[in-house]
Short mmCIF file of N, CA and C in Angstrom, two decimals:
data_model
loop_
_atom_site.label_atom_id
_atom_site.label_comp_id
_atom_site.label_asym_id
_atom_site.label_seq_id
_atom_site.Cartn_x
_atom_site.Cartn_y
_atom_site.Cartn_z
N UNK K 1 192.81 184.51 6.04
CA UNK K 1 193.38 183.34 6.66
C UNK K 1 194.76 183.66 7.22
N UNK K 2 194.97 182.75 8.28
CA UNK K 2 196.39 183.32 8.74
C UNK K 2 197.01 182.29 8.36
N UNK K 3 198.22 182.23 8.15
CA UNK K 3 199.86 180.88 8.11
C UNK K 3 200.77 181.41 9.04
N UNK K 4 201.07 180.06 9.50
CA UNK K 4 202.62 180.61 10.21
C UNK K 4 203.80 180.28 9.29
N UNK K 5 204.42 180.98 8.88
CA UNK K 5 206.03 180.23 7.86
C UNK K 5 207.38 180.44 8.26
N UNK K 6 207.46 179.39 8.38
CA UNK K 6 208.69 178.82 9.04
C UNK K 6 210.03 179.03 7.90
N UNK K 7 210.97 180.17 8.49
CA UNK K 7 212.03 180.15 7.51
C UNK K 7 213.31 179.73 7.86
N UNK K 8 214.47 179.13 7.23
CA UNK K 8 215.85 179.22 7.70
C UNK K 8 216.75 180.22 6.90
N UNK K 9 217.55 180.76 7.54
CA UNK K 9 218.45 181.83 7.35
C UNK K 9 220.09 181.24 7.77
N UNK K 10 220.83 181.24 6.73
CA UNK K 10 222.44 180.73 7.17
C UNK K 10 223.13 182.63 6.69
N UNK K 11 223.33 182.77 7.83
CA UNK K 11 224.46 184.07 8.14
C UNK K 11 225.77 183.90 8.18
N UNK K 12 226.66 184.71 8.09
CA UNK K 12 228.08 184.63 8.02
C UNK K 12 229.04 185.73 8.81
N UNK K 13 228.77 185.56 10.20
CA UNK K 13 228.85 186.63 11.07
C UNK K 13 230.69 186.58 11.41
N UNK K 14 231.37 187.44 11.10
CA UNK K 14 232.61 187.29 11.27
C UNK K 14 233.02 187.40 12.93
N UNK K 15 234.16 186.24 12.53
CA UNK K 15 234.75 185.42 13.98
C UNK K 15 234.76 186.68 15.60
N UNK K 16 235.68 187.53 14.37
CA UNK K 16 236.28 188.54 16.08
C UNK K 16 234.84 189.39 16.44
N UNK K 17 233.66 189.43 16.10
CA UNK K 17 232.54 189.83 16.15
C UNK K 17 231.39 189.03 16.97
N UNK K 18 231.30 187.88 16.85
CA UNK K 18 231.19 186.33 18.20
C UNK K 18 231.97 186.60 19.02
N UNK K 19 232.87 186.66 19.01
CA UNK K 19 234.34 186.47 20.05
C UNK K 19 234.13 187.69 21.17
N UNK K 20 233.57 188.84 20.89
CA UNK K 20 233.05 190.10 21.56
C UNK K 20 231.65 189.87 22.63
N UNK K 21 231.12 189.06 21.40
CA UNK K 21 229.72 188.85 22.31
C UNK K 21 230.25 187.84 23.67
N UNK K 22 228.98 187.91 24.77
CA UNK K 22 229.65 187.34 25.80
C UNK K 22 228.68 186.29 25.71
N UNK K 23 227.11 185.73 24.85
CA UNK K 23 226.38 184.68 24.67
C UNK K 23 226.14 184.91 23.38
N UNK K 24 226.88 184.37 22.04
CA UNK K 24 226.79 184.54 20.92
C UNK K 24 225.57 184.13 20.54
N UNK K 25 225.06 182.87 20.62
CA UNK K 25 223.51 181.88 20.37
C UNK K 25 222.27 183.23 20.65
N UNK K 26 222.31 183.93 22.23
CA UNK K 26 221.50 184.35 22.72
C UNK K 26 221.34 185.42 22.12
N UNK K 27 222.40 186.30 21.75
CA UNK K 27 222.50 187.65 21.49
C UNK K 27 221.64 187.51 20.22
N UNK K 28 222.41 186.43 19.07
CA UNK K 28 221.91 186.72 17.61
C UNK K 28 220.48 186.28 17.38
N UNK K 29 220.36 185.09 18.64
CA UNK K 29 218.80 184.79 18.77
C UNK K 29 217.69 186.01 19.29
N UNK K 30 218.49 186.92 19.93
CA UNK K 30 217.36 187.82 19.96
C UNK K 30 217.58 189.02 19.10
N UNK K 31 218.06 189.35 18.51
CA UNK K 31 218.53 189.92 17.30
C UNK K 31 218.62 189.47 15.77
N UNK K 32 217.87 188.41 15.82
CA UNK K 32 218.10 187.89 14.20
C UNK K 32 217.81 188.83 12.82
N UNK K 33 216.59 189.29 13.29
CA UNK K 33 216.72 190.29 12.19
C UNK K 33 217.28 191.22 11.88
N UNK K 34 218.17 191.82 12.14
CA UNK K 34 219.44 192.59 12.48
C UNK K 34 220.52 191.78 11.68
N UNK K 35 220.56 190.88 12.85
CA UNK K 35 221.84 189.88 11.96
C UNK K 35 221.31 189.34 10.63
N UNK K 36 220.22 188.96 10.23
CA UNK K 36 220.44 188.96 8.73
C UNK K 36 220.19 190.00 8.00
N UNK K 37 219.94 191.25 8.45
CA UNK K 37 219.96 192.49 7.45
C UNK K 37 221.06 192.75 7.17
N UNK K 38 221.78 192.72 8.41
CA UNK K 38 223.04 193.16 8.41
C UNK K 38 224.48 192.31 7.57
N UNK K 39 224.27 191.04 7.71
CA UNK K 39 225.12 189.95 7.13
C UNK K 39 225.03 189.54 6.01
N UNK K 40 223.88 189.59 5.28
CA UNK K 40 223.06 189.01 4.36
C UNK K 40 222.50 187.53 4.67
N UNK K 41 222.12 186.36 3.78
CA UNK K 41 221.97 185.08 3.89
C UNK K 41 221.26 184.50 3.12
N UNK K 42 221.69 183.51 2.96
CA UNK K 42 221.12 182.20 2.10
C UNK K 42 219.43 181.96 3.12
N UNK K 43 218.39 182.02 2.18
CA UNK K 43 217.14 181.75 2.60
C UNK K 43 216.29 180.95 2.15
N UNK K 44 215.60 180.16 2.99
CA UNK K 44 214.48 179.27 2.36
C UNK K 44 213.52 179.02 2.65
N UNK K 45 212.22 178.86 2.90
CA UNK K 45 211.26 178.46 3.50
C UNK K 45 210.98 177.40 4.24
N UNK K 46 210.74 176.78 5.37
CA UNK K 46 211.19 175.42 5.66
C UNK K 46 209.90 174.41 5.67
N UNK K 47 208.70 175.59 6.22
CA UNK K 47 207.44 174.82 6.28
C UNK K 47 206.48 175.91 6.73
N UNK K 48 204.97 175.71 6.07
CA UNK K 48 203.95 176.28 6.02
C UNK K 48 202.92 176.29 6.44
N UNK K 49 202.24 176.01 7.66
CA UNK K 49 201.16 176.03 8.33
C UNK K 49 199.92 176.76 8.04
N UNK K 50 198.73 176.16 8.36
CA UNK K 50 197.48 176.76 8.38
C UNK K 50 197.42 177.03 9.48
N UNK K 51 196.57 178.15 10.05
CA UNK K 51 196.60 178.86 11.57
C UNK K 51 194.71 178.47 11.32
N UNK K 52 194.08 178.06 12.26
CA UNK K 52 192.65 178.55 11.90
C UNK K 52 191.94 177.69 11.44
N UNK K 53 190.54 177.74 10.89
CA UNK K 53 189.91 176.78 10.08
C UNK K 53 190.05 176.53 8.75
N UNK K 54 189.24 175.81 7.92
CA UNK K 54 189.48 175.16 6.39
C UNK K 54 189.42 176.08 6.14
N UNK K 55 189.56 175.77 4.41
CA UNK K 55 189.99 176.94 3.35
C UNK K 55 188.43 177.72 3.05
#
């Protein structure tokens, strides 16, 4: 069976490190996994989907 799972990640990317980027949102949005390997973060699951038919 497949799921899709939906997670949230709060990072803590220091200021003068944004301030460099020239689209902070875009950059870390296409880089997220990076930025939370790299930063660490508070994680949680947010929601859990069935992909597909019944169980």
């Amino acid at each position: 069976m497949r799921f899709e799972i939906t997670e949230v990640h709060v990072v803590d990317i220091p200021d003068d490190e944004c301030r460099e980027m020239e689209d902070p949102i875009e950059e870390i949005k296409d880089n997220a996994p990076w930025f939370i390997s790299q930063y660490g973060s508070d994680g949680w699951c947010e929601e859990v989907s069935q992909l597909g038919g019944p169980f």
